[in-house]
Amino acid sequence: GAGVSQSPSNKVTEKGKDVELRCDPISGHTALYWYRQSLGQGLEFLIYFQGNSAPDKSGLPSDRFSAERTGGSVSTLTIQRTQQEDSAVYLCASSLSSGKNNEQFFGPGTRLTVL
Amino acid sequence: AQSVTQLGSHVSVSEGALVLLRCNYSSSVPPYLFWYVQYPNQGLQLLLKYTTGATLVKGINGFEAEFKKSETSFHLTKPSAHMSDAAEYFCAVSDHSGYALNFGKGTSLLVTP
């Protein structure tokens, strides 16, 4: 089986544009996570889905960030009116279910550059 | 709040030498601790994890870590470094929520011939 896949692998955009980042979790994994990896902040948790529901959105940095998950599978992270400080690698992970003991499997990430 | 601190953003060892990457945690509840490795342009891969039980945890690629509650530490070791071990290593603790991981800043391991 394939691992977690993310697209695009690289995205360059201009300040003020909207971007959509896609994550395909491992088949059968009910939990899905988004993290952001940046030079200044390290790895930050953004949001988590159990099925199609996102119980905790408190990690999203601003209201320009939103995410959805449909069919308990693919997830999209949308950043509106991008700013230069949004430049980072966005990592997606999935696990069989939520909970401390469940290993999170990470995708290769999407490198976002905002000019 | 649960957090980890990784001492040393860069560590350099010679091939064949002992690898020691340090991680200290802070947690208000019994912690679940993890070490992940990230190779260039790749995602994170789990090396090992501590949940409960045996405090010495063995992982992949010859790595192991020991949970020491008295020292609030979870250091990663490998007896003999290989060139292929050069990568970024992240220590993480499970958040109080039980799903999010709180990562350390990472340690870049350089292995020299």
CSV table of C-alpha atoms in Angstrom, one decimal:
chain,number,residue,atom,x,y,z
A,1,GLY,CA,0.0,0.0,0.0
A,2,ALA,CA,1.0,3.5,-0.7
A,3,GLY,CA,1.9,5.9,2.0
A,4,VAL,CA,0.6,9.4,2.6
A,5,SER,CA,0.8,11.5,-0.5
A,6,GLN,CA,0.6,15.2,-0.8
A,7,SER,CA,0.3,17.5,-3.8
A,8,PRO,CA,1.7,19.7,-5.1
A,9,SER,CA,5.2,18.9,-3.8
A,10,ASN,CA,6.1,22.6,-4.4
A,11,LYS,CA,4.0,25.6,-4.7
A,12,VAL,CA,5.2,29.2,-5.4
A,13,THR,CA,2.5,31.9,-5.2
A,14,GLU,CA,2.3,35.6,-5.0
A,15,LYS,CA,1.3,37.4,-1.8
A,16,GLY,CA,-2.5,37.8,-1.6
A,17,LYS,CA,-3.3,34.7,-3.7
A,18,ASP,CA,-5.2,31.7,-2.3
A,19,VAL,CA,-3.7,28.2,-2.3
A,20,GLU,CA,-5.0,24.7,-1.8
A,21,LEU,CA,-2.8,21.9,-0.5
A,22,ARG,CA,-4.0,18.3,-0.8
A,23,CYS,CA,-3.4,15.3,1.3
A,24,ASP,CA,-4.2,11.6,0.5
A,25,PRO,CA,-4.0,9.5,3.7
A,26,ILE,CA,-3.2,5.9,3.9
A,27,SER,CA,-6.3,3.9,3.0
A,28,GLY,CA,-8.3,2.9,6.1
A,29,HIS,CA,-6.7,5.6,8.3
A,30,THR,CA,-9.5,7.4,10.0
A,31,ALA,CA,-7.4,10.2,11.6
A,32,LEU,CA,-5.6,12.8,9.6
A,33,TYR,CA,-3.3,15.6,10.8
A,34,TRP,CA,-1.8,18.8,9.3
A,35,TYR,CA,1.4,20.3,10.6
A,36,ARG,CA,3.6,23.2,9.5
A,37,GLN,CA,7.3,23.1,9.4
A,38,SER,CA,9.1,26.5,9.2
A,39,LEU,CA,12.6,27.7,10.0
A,40,GLY,CA,11.5,30.0,12.8
A,41,GLN,CA,8.8,27.9,14.4
A,42,GLY,CA,9.9,24.3,13.9
A,43,LEU,CA,7.0,21.8,13.6
A,44,GLU,CA,3.6,23.1,14.6
A,45,PHE,CA,0.4,21.2,14.8
A,46,LEU,CA,-2.4,22.9,12.8
A,47,ILE,CA,-5.5,20.7,12.8
A,48,TYR,CA,-6.7,17.1,13.2
A,49,PHE,CA,-9.6,15.2,11.6
A,50,GLN,CA,-11.3,12.1,13.0
A,51,GLY,CA,-13.3,11.0,10.0
A,52,ASN,CA,-14.7,14.2,8.4
A,53,SER,CA,-14.9,16.1,11.6
A,54,ALA,CA,-12.2,18.5,13.0
A,55,PRO,CA,-12.7,18.5,16.8
A,56,ASP,CA,-9.8,20.9,17.3
A,57,LYS,CA,-9.0,23.8,15.0
A,58,SER,CA,-7.1,25.8,17.6
A,59,GLY,CA,-3.8,25.3,16.0
A,60,LEU,CA,-4.7,27.1,12.8
A,61,PRO,CA,-2.6,30.3,12.8
A,62,SER,CA,-5.4,32.7,11.6
A,63,ASP,CA,-8.8,32.7,10.0
A,64,ARG,CA,-7.1,32.7,6.6
A,65,PHE,CA,-6.5,29.0,7.2
A,66,SER,CA,-9.2,26.4,6.7
A,67,ALA,CA,-9.3,22.7,6.1
A,68,GLU,CA,-11.8,20.1,5.1
A,69,ARG,CA,-12.0,16.4,4.7
A,70,THR,CA,-14.5,14.6,2.6
A,71,GLY,CA,-15.5,11.0,2.5
A,72,GLY,CA,-13.2,10.3,5.4
A,73,SER,CA,-10.3,10.3,3.0
A,74,VAL,CA,-8.7,13.2,1.1
A,75,SER,CA,-8.1,16.5,2.9
A,76,THR,CA,-7.5,20.0,1.6
A,77,LEU,CA,-5.8,22.8,3.5
A,78,THR,CA,-6.7,26.2,2.1
A,79,ILE,CA,-4.8,29.4,2.8
A,80,GLN,CA,-6.5,32.5,1.7
A,81,ARG,CA,-4.8,35.8,0.9
A,82,THR,CA,-1.4,34.3,1.5
A,83,GLN,CA,1.3,36.2,3.3
A,84,GLN,CA,5.1,35.8,3.2
A,85,GLU,CA,5.1,34.4,6.7
A,86,ASP,CA,2.9,31.5,5.4
A,87,SER,CA,6.0,30.2,3.6
A,88,ALA,CA,6.8,26.8,5.1
A,89,VAL,CA,6.6,23.1,4.5
A,90,TYR,CA,3.1,21.8,5.2
A,91,LEU,CA,3.1,18.2,6.3
A,92,CYS,CA,0.1,15.8,6.5
A,93,ALA,CA,0.0,12.7,8.5
A,94,SER,CA,-2.5,9.9,9.1
A,95,SER,CA,-3.1,7.2,11.6
A,96,LEU,CA,-5.4,4.2,12.0
A,97,SER,CA,-7.4,6.1,14.6
A,98,SER,CA,-6.8,9.0,17.0
A,99,GLY,CA,-5.2,8.5,20.4
A,100,LYS,CA,-1.8,8.7,21.9
A,101,ASN,CA,-0.7,5.3,21.0
A,102,ASN,CA,-1.4,5.5,17.3
A,103,GLU,CA,1.6,6.0,15.0
A,104,GLN,CA,1.3,9.0,12.7
A,105,PHE,CA,2.6,8.3,9.2
A,106,PHE,CA,3.8,11.4,7.5
A,107,GLY,CA,3.7,12.5,3.8
A,108,PRO,CA,6.6,14.2,2.1
A,109,GLY,CA,5.1,17.6,2.5
A,110,THR,CA,4.2,20.6,0.3
A,111,ARG,CA,6.8,23.3,0.2
A,112,LEU,CA,4.9,26.6,-0.1
A,113,THR,CA,6.8,29.8,-1.1
A,114,VAL,CA,5.0,33.1,-1.0
A,115,LEU,CA,6.7,35.8,-2.9
B,1,ALA,CA,1.3,21.6,28.7
B,2,GLN,CA,3.5,18.9,27.2
B,3,SER,CA,6.7,20.0,25.5
B,4,VAL,CA,10.1,18.7,24.6
B,5,THR,CA,13.5,20.3,24.4
B,6,GLN,CA,16.3,19.0,22.2
B,7,LEU,CA,19.7,20.0,23.3
B,8,GLY,CA,22.0,20.8,20.4
B,9,SER,CA,20.6,21.8,17.0
B,10,HIS,CA,23.6,20.2,15.3
B,11,VAL,CA,25.6,17.2,16.3
B,12,SER,CA,28.6,15.8,14.4
B,13,VAL,CA,30.0,12.3,14.9
B,14,SER,CA,32.5,10.2,13.1
B,15,GLU,CA,31.4,7.1,11.2
B,16,GLY,CA,31.5,4.2,13.7
B,17,ALA,CA,31.2,6.5,16.8
B,18,LEU,CA,28.4,6.6,19.3
B,19,VAL,CA,25.4,8.7,18.5
B,20,LEU,CA,23.7,10.5,21.4
B,21,LEU,CA,20.9,12.9,20.7
B,22,ARG,CA,19.3,14.5,23.8
B,23,CYS,CA,15.7,15.2,24.5
B,24,ASN,CA,14.1,16.4,27.7
B,25,TYR,CA,10.4,16.6,28.2
B,26,SER,CA,7.9,18.4,30.3
B,27,SER,CA,4.5,16.8,30.9
B,28,SER,CA,1.7,17.1,33.4
B,29,VAL,CA,0.6,13.6,32.6
B,30,PRO,CA,2.5,10.3,31.9
B,31,PRO,CA,4.1,11.1,28.6
B,32,TYR,CA,4.0,9.2,25.3
B,33,LEU,CA,7.3,10.0,23.7
B,34,PHE,CA,8.5,9.6,20.1
B,35,TRP,CA,11.6,10.0,18.0
B,36,TYR,CA,11.2,10.7,14.3
B,37,VAL,CA,13.8,11.0,11.6
B,38,GLN,CA,13.6,13.2,8.5
B,39,TYR,CA,15.8,12.7,5.5
B,40,PRO,CA,16.2,15.6,3.0
B,41,ASN,CA,13.0,16.3,1.1
B,42,GLN,CA,11.1,13.5,2.8
B,43,GLY,CA,8.5,13.3,5.4
B,44,LEU,CA,9.0,12.2,9.0
B,45,GLN,CA,9.6,8.5,9.8
B,46,LEU,CA,9.0,7.0,13.2
B,47,LEU,CA,12.2,5.6,14.7
B,48,LEU,CA,10.7,4.5,18.0
B,49,LYS,CA,8.1,5.3,20.7
B,50,TYR,CA,7.6,5.0,24.4
B,51,THR,CA,4.1,4.5,25.8
B,52,THR,CA,4.2,2.4,28.9
B,53,GLY,CA,6.1,-0.6,30.1
B,54,ALA,CA,9.8,-1.2,29.4
B,55,THR,CA,11.8,2.0,29.6
B,56,LEU,CA,14.4,1.0,27.1
B,57,VAL,CA,12.9,1.1,23.7
B,58,LYS,CA,14.4,-0.3,20.6
B,59,GLY,CA,13.6,1.1,17.2
B,60,ILE,CA,14.6,0.8,13.6
B,61,ASN,CA,18.1,1.1,12.1
B,62,GLY,CA,19.8,0.2,15.4
B,63,PHE,CA,18.5,3.1,17.4
B,64,GLU,CA,17.2,2.9,20.9
B,65,ALA,CA,16.1,5.3,23.6
B,66,GLU,CA,15.6,5.1,27.3
B,67,PHE,CA,12.8,6.8,29.2
B,68,LYS,CA,14.1,8.2,32.5
B,69,LYS,CA,11.3,9.7,34.6
B,70,SER,CA,13.7,11.0,37.3
B,71,GLU,CA,15.6,12.9,34.7
B,72,THR,CA,12.6,13.7,32.4
B,73,SER,CA,14.7,12.5,29.6
B,74,PHE,CA,14.3,10.4,26.5
B,75,HIS,CA,17.7,10.4,24.8
B,76,LEU,CA,18.3,8.7,21.5
B,77,THR,CA,21.4,6.5,21.0
B,78,LYS,CA,23.0,4.3,18.4
B,79,PRO,CA,26.3,2.4,19.2
B,80,SER,CA,27.9,3.0,15.8
B,81,ALA,CA,27.0,5.7,13.3
B,82,HIS,CA,26.7,5.1,9.6
B,83,MET,CA,26.9,7.7,6.9
B,84,SER,CA,23.3,6.9,6.1
B,85,ASP,CA,22.2,8.1,9.6
B,86,ALA,CA,22.8,11.8,8.5
B,87,ALA,CA,19.4,13.4,8.8
B,88,GLU,CA,17.3,15.6,11.0
B,89,TYR,CA,16.0,14.0,14.2
B,90,PHE,CA,12.9,15.2,16.1
B,91,CYS,CA,11.8,14.3,19.6
B,92,ALA,CA,8.0,14.6,20.2
B,93,VAL,CA,5.6,14.2,23.0
B,94,SER,CA,1.9,13.5,22.7
B,95,ASP,CA,-0.2,16.5,23.5
B,96,HIS,CA,-2.7,16.4,26.4
B,97,SER,CA,-5.4,16.0,23.8
B,98,GLY,CA,-4.0,12.6,22.9
B,99,TYR,CA,-3.7,13.3,19.2
B,100,ALA,CA,-1.4,16.2,18.4
B,101,LEU,CA,2.3,15.8,18.7
B,102,ASN,CA,4.4,18.5,20.1
B,103,PHE,CA,7.8,18.4,18.5
B,104,GLY,CA,11.2,19.7,19.5
B,105,LYS,CA,13.2,22.0,17.3
B,106,GLY,CA,15.1,19.1,15.8
B,107,THR,CA,18.8,18.0,15.8
B,108,SER,CA,20.7,17.8,12.6
B,109,LEU,CA,23.1,14.8,12.7
B,110,LEU,CA,26.2,15.0,10.5
B,111,VAL,CA,28.3,11.8,10.1
B,112,THR,CA,31.8,12.3,8.9
B,113,PRO,CA,34.1,9.7,7.3
